[in-house]
PDB file of C-alpha atoms in Angstrom:
ATOM      1  CA  MET A 166     -37.001 -14.271  17.616  1.00 62.00           C
ATOM      2  CA  THR A 167     -37.658 -16.042  20.914  1.00 82.00           C
ATOM      3  CA  ALA A 168     -34.524 -16.703  22.928  1.00 91.00           C
ATOM      4  CA  GLU A 169     -34.160 -19.974  24.816  1.00 93.00           C
ATOM      5  CA  ARG A 170     -32.265 -20.196  28.062  1.00 95.00           C
ATOM      6  CA  PRO A 171     -30.583 -23.153  29.758  1.00 95.00           C
ATOM      7  CA  LEU A 172     -32.213 -24.952  32.643  1.00 95.00           C
ATOM      8  CA  PRO A 173     -31.154 -23.637  36.091  1.00 94.00           C
ATOM      9  CA  ALA A 174     -29.424 -26.952  36.905  1.00 95.00           C
ATOM     10  CA  LEU A 175     -26.664 -25.921  34.482  1.00 95.00           C
ATOM     11  CA  LEU A 176     -25.366 -23.510  37.144  1.00 94.00           C
ATOM     12  CA  THR A 177     -24.814 -26.452  39.502  1.00 94.00           C
ATOM     13  CA  VAL A 178     -23.000 -28.439  36.792  1.00 95.00           C
ATOM     14  CA  TRP A 179     -20.750 -25.478  35.918  1.00 94.00           C
ATOM     15  CA  ARG A 180     -19.951 -24.836  39.582  1.00 93.00           C
ATOM     16  CA  ILE A 181     -19.060 -28.477  40.214  1.00 94.00           C
ATOM     17  CA  ARG A 182     -16.740 -28.525  37.171  1.00 93.00           C
ATOM     18  CA  HIS A 183     -15.051 -25.266  38.118  1.00 93.00           C
ATOM     19  CA  LEU A 184     -14.703 -26.159  41.787  1.00 93.00           C
ATOM     20  CA  ALA A 185     -13.119 -29.481  40.805  1.00 94.00           C
ATOM     21  CA  LEU A 186     -10.489 -27.506  38.877  1.00 94.00           C
ATOM     22  CA  VAL A 187      -9.930 -25.219  41.869  1.00 94.00           C
ATOM     23  CA  ALA A 188      -9.565 -28.253  44.160  1.00 94.00           C
ATOM     24  CA  GLY A 189      -7.049 -29.798  41.754  1.00 95.00           C
ATOM     25  CA  GLY A 190      -5.080 -26.548  41.666  1.00 93.00           C
ATOM     26  CA  ALA A 191      -5.124 -26.314  45.461  1.00 93.00           C
ATOM     27  CA  LEU A 192      -3.860 -29.888  45.732  1.00 93.00           C
ATOM     28  CA  LEU A 193      -1.058 -29.093  43.291  1.00 92.00           C
ATOM     29  CA  VAL A 194      -0.064 -25.988  45.264  1.00 89.00           C
ATOM     30  CA  PHE A 195      -0.145 -28.021  48.477  1.00 89.00           C
ATOM     31  CA  LEU A 196       2.061 -30.772  47.040  1.00 88.00           C
ATOM     32  CA  LEU A 197       4.527 -28.280  45.555  1.00 85.00           C
ATOM     33  CA  ALA A 198       4.730 -26.242  48.770  1.00 82.00           C
ATOM     34  CA  ILE A 199       5.560 -29.184  51.053  1.00 79.00           C
ATOM     35  CA  PRO A 200       9.168 -29.556  49.800  1.00 79.00           C
ATOM     36  CA  LEU A 201       9.818 -26.046  51.102  1.00 72.00           C
ATOM     37  CA  TRP A 202      10.539 -27.606  54.481  1.00 65.00           C
ATOM     38  CA  ASP A 203      13.725 -28.990  52.978  1.00 64.00           C
ATOM     39  CA  ILE A 204      14.696 -25.650  51.435  1.00 71.00           C
ATOM     40  CA  VAL A 205      13.887 -23.606  54.535  1.00 67.00           C
ATOM     41  CA  GLY A 206      15.948 -25.740  56.900  1.00 61.00           C
ATOM     42  CA  ASP A 207      14.232 -24.719  60.145  1.00 68.00           C
ATOM     43  CA  LEU A 208      10.828 -26.312  59.394  1.00 72.00           C
ATOM     44  CA  THR A 209       9.826 -29.781  60.421  1.00 77.00           C
ATOM     45  CA  LEU A 210       7.758 -31.854  58.015  1.00 77.00           C
ATOM     46  CA  GLY A 211       4.621 -31.247  60.097  1.00 81.00           C
ATOM     47  CA  ALA A 212       5.140 -27.469  60.051  1.00 80.00           C
ATOM     48  CA  ALA A 213       5.770 -27.561  56.287  1.00 80.00           C
ATOM     49  CA  VAL A 214       2.545 -29.507  55.730  1.00 83.00           C
ATOM     50  CA  ARG A 215       0.583 -26.999  57.825  1.00 84.00           C
ATOM     51  CA  ARG A 216       2.047 -24.022  55.965  1.00 83.00           C
ATOM     52  CA  ALA A 217       1.442 -25.671  52.601  1.00 84.00           C
ATOM     53  CA  ALA A 218      -2.196 -26.296  53.587  1.00 88.00           C
ATOM     54  CA  ILE A 219      -2.623 -22.661  54.640  1.00 88.00           C
ATOM     55  CA  ILE A 220      -1.131 -21.430  51.348  1.00 87.00           C
ATOM     56  CA  ALA A 221      -3.327 -23.785  49.306  1.00 90.00           C
ATOM     57  CA  LEU A 222      -6.480 -22.760  51.175  1.00 92.00           C
ATOM     58  CA  ALA A 223      -5.584 -19.068  50.962  1.00 93.00           C
ATOM     59  CA  LEU A 224      -5.432 -19.393  47.188  1.00 92.00           C
ATOM     60  CA  ALA A 225      -8.359 -21.817  46.787  1.00 93.00           C
ATOM     61  CA  LEU A 226     -11.013 -19.879  48.701  1.00 94.00           C
ATOM     62  CA  PRO A 227     -10.896 -16.684  46.613  1.00 95.00           C
ATOM     63  CA  ALA A 228     -10.605 -18.782  43.449  1.00 94.00           C
ATOM     64  CA  ALA A 229     -13.707 -20.784  44.443  1.00 94.00           C
ATOM     65  CA  LEU A 230     -15.672 -17.592  45.074  1.00 94.00           C
ATOM     66  CA  LEU A 231     -14.508 -16.133  41.764  1.00 93.00           C
ATOM     67  CA  VAL A 232     -15.467 -19.175  39.672  1.00 91.00           C
ATOM     68  CA  SER A 233     -18.844 -19.422  41.408  1.00 92.00           C
ATOM     69  CA  TRP A 234     -19.551 -15.759  40.674  1.00 93.00           C
ATOM     70  CA  HIS A 235     -18.352 -16.166  37.077  1.00 92.00           C
ATOM     71  CA  ALA A 236     -20.638 -19.192  36.547  1.00 92.00           C
ATOM     72  CA  ARG A 237     -23.662 -17.176  37.694  1.00 93.00           C
ATOM     73  CA  LEU A 238     -22.785 -14.261  35.408  1.00 93.00           C
ATOM     74  CA  ALA A 239     -22.211 -16.614  32.475  1.00 92.00           C
ATOM     75  CA  LEU A 240     -25.560 -18.328  33.023  1.00 93.00           C
ATOM     76  CA  VAL A 241     -27.430 -15.017  33.098  1.00 93.00           C
ATOM     77  CA  ARG A 242     -25.987 -14.064  29.704  1.00 93.00           C
ATOM     78  CA  PHE A 243     -26.223 -17.490  27.991  1.00 95.00           C
ATOM     79  CA  GLU A 244     -29.099 -17.836  25.511  1.00 95.00           C
ATOM     80  CA  TRP A 245     -29.757 -18.974  21.970  1.00 95.00           C
ATOM     81  CA  SER A 246     -32.401 -18.527  19.307  1.00 95.00           C
ATOM     82  CA  HIS A 247     -33.298 -20.971  16.557  1.00 94.00           C
ATOM     83  CA  LEU A 248     -34.432 -19.156  13.448  1.00 93.00           C
ATOM     84  CA  PRO A 249     -36.107 -21.825  11.285  1.00 91.00           C
ATOM     85  CA  GLY A 250     -34.570 -21.960   7.825  1.00 87.00           C
ATOM     86  CA  GLU A 251     -31.839 -19.485   8.751  1.00 91.00           C
ATOM     87  CA  GLY A 252     -29.760 -20.866  11.610  1.00 91.00           C
ATOM     88  CA  VAL A 253     -28.960 -20.333  15.269  1.00 94.00           C
ATOM     89  CA  VAL A 254     -27.879 -17.220  17.176  1.00 94.00           C
ATOM     90  CA  VAL A 255     -25.979 -17.797  20.442  1.00 94.00           C
ATOM     91  CA  ARG A 256     -25.277 -15.108  23.034  1.00 94.00           C
ATOM     92  CA  SER A 257     -22.827 -15.785  25.842  1.00 93.00           C
ATOM     93  CA  GLY A 258     -20.080 -14.336  27.987  1.00 90.00           C
ATOM     94  CA  ALA A 259     -19.832 -13.285  31.598  1.00 89.00           C
ATOM     95  CA  TRP A 260     -17.470 -10.350  31.201  1.00 89.00           C
ATOM     96  CA  TRP A 261     -16.898 -10.225  27.439  1.00 91.00           C
ATOM     97  CA  HIS A 262     -20.211 -10.579  25.666  1.00 91.00           C
ATOM     98  CA  LYS A 263     -20.243 -12.588  22.460  1.00 91.00           C
ATOM     99  CA  GLU A 264     -22.903 -13.194  19.819  1.00 92.00           C
ATOM    100  CA  ILE A 265     -22.399 -15.999  17.303  1.00 90.00           C
ATOM    101  CA  TRP A 266     -24.553 -16.425  14.201  1.00 90.00           C
ATOM    102  CA  LEU A 267     -24.522 -19.963  12.783  1.00 90.00           C
ATOM    103  CA  PRO A 268     -26.248 -20.117   9.393  1.00 91.00           C
ATOM    104  CA  VAL A 269     -27.785 -23.451   8.399  1.00 90.00           C
ATOM    105  CA  ALA A 270     -25.507 -23.510   5.341  1.00 88.00           C
ATOM    106  CA  ARG A 271     -22.410 -23.739   7.570  1.00 89.00           C
ATOM    107  CA  LEU A 272     -23.637 -26.461   9.930  1.00 90.00           C
ATOM    108  CA  GLN A 273     -21.777 -29.726   9.289  1.00 89.00           C
ATOM    109  CA  HIS A 274     -23.109 -32.091  11.916  1.00 89.00           C
ATOM    110  CA  LEU A 275     -24.842 -32.065  15.286  1.00 93.00           C
ATOM    111  CA  ASP A 276     -24.312 -34.154  18.421  1.00 94.00           C
ATOM    112  CA  VAL A 277     -26.375 -34.525  21.579  1.00 96.00           C
ATOM    113  CA  LEU A 278     -23.983 -34.981  24.516  1.00 96.00           C
ATOM    114  CA  ARG A 279     -24.769 -36.105  28.072  1.00 96.00           C
ATOM    115  CA  GLY A 280     -21.873 -36.553  30.461  1.00 94.00           C
ATOM    116  CA  PRO A 281     -22.257 -38.016  33.955  1.00 95.00           C
ATOM    117  CA  LEU A 282     -22.904 -34.654  35.620  1.00 94.00           C
ATOM    118  CA  GLU A 283     -25.424 -33.679  32.968  1.00 95.00           C
ATOM    119  CA  ARG A 284     -27.254 -36.997  33.240  1.00 96.00           C
ATOM    120  CA  ARG A 285     -27.381 -36.657  37.031  1.00 96.00           C
ATOM    121  CA  HIS A 286     -28.960 -33.200  36.733  1.00 97.00           C
ATOM    122  CA  GLY A 287     -31.282 -34.041  33.814  1.00 96.00           C
ATOM    123  CA  LEU A 288     -29.438 -31.971  31.206  1.00 97.00           C
ATOM    124  CA  ALA A 289     -28.078 -32.396  27.707  1.00 97.00           C
ATOM    125  CA  THR A 290     -25.784 -30.414  25.393  1.00 96.00           C
ATOM    126  CA  LEU A 291     -26.356 -29.888  21.691  1.00 96.00           C
ATOM    127  CA  ALA A 292     -22.999 -29.554  19.911  1.00 94.00           C
ATOM    128  CA  LEU A 293     -23.130 -27.642  16.613  1.00 93.00           C
ATOM    129  CA  PHE A 294     -20.138 -28.242  14.335  1.00 92.00           C
ATOM    130  CA  THR A 295     -19.613 -25.702  11.564  1.00 88.00           C
ATOM    131  CA  ALA A 296     -17.648 -25.514   8.328  1.00 82.00           C
ATOM    132  CA  GLY A 297     -15.583 -22.538   9.452  1.00 73.00           C
ATOM    133  CA  PHE A 298     -12.209 -22.411  11.149  1.00 67.00           C
ATOM    134  CA  GLN A 299     -13.184 -20.029  13.941  1.00 71.00           C
ATOM    135  CA  GLN A 300     -16.022 -21.141  16.192  1.00 69.00           C
ATOM    136  CA  TYR A 301     -16.118 -24.577  14.545  1.00 85.00           C
ATOM    137  CA  LEU A 302     -17.876 -25.940  17.641  1.00 89.00           C
ATOM    138  CA  VAL A 303     -20.625 -24.184  19.536  1.00 91.00           C
ATOM    139  CA  LYS A 304     -22.323 -25.919  22.456  1.00 93.00           C
ATOM    140  CA  LEU A 305     -25.844 -25.229  23.625  1.00 95.00           C
ATOM    141  CA  GLN A 306     -25.591 -26.443  27.200  1.00 95.00           C
ATOM    142  CA  GLY A 307     -28.296 -26.932  29.794  1.00 95.00           C
ATOM    143  CA  LEU A 308     -31.063 -28.235  27.551  1.00 96.00           C
ATOM    144  CA  ASP A 309     -33.724 -30.675  28.565  1.00 96.00           C
ATOM    145  CA  PRO A 310     -32.695 -33.945  26.830  1.00 96.00           C
ATOM    146  CA  GLU A 311     -35.953 -34.110  24.853  1.00 96.00           C
ATOM    147  CA  ARG A 312     -35.540 -30.497  23.729  1.00 96.00           C
ATOM    148  CA  ALA A 313     -31.941 -31.192  22.643  1.00 96.00           C
ATOM    149  CA  VAL A 314     -33.072 -34.087  20.448  1.00 96.00           C
ATOM    150  CA  ALA A 315     -35.992 -32.076  19.037  1.00 95.00           C
ATOM    151  CA  LEU A 316     -33.757 -29.115  18.204  1.00 94.00           C
ATOM    152  CA  ARG A 317     -31.154 -31.428  16.654  1.00 95.00           C
ATOM    153  CA  ASP A 318     -33.810 -33.110  14.503  1.00 95.00           C
ATOM    154  CA  ALA A 319     -35.254 -29.752  13.391  1.00 93.00           C
ATOM    155  CA  LEU A 320     -31.802 -28.457  12.433  1.00 94.00           C
ATOM    156  CA  LEU A 321     -30.988 -31.711  10.595  1.00 93.00           C
ATOM    157  CA  GLU A 322     -34.142 -31.307   8.496  1.00 92.00           C
ATOM    158  CA  GLU A 323     -33.138 -27.735   7.690  1.00 91.00           C
ATOM    159  CA  ILE A 324     -29.618 -28.855   6.715  1.00 90.00           C
ATOM    160  CA  ARG A 325     -31.053 -31.569   4.438  1.00 88.00           C
ATOM    161  CA  ALA A 326     -33.484 -29.104   2.859  1.00 85.00           C
ATOM    162  CA  HIS A 327     -30.696 -26.606   2.302  1.00 81.00           C
ATOM    163  CA  ARG A 328     -28.414 -29.176   0.660  1.00 79.00           C
ATOM    164  CA  ALA A 329     -31.093 -30.820  -1.468  1.00 72.00           C
ATOM    165  CA  PRO A 330     -30.701 -30.077  -5.168  1.00 71.00           C
ATOM    166  CA  PRO A 331     -33.325 -27.706  -6.533  1.00 69.00           C
ATOM    167  CA  ARG A 332     -36.221 -29.452  -8.241  1.00 69.00           C
ATOM    168  CA  PRO A 333     -36.676 -28.661 -11.941  1.00 67.00           C
TER     169      PRO A 333
END
């Protein structure tokens, strides 16, 4: 069983996504902290804006470092193996390690996804939808677009072969 790993550009995509969330959270903290000038009567609006910016930055910097570190750990652990005729095994998790076995019999449909960040960095995601309630969607992120299509096509052939009625 040969494990495949995502392309290194996936780390950049993950970091951009996570840092955008951190920036949004920092902006929210900043906007919520500004009205404190009205509550704490001795602050001018300018002083309240400065304090709100300091609070937002004090929270955003450690959060940015944490999400960047988490993305690296998650990338190191993320891998998958395609077992022809059997299914796909996916290993992931930065702190809590997880292994998911997706048998061909449970695969419902497959999508190749390419958002703007993925297209910019030459990546694609293969989404595997299953028949089960838990883990109904598993994404193989960080694939070369050609590899994503090839893997999708190979899995589709296996699904068709599995569902075909037995020949008498």
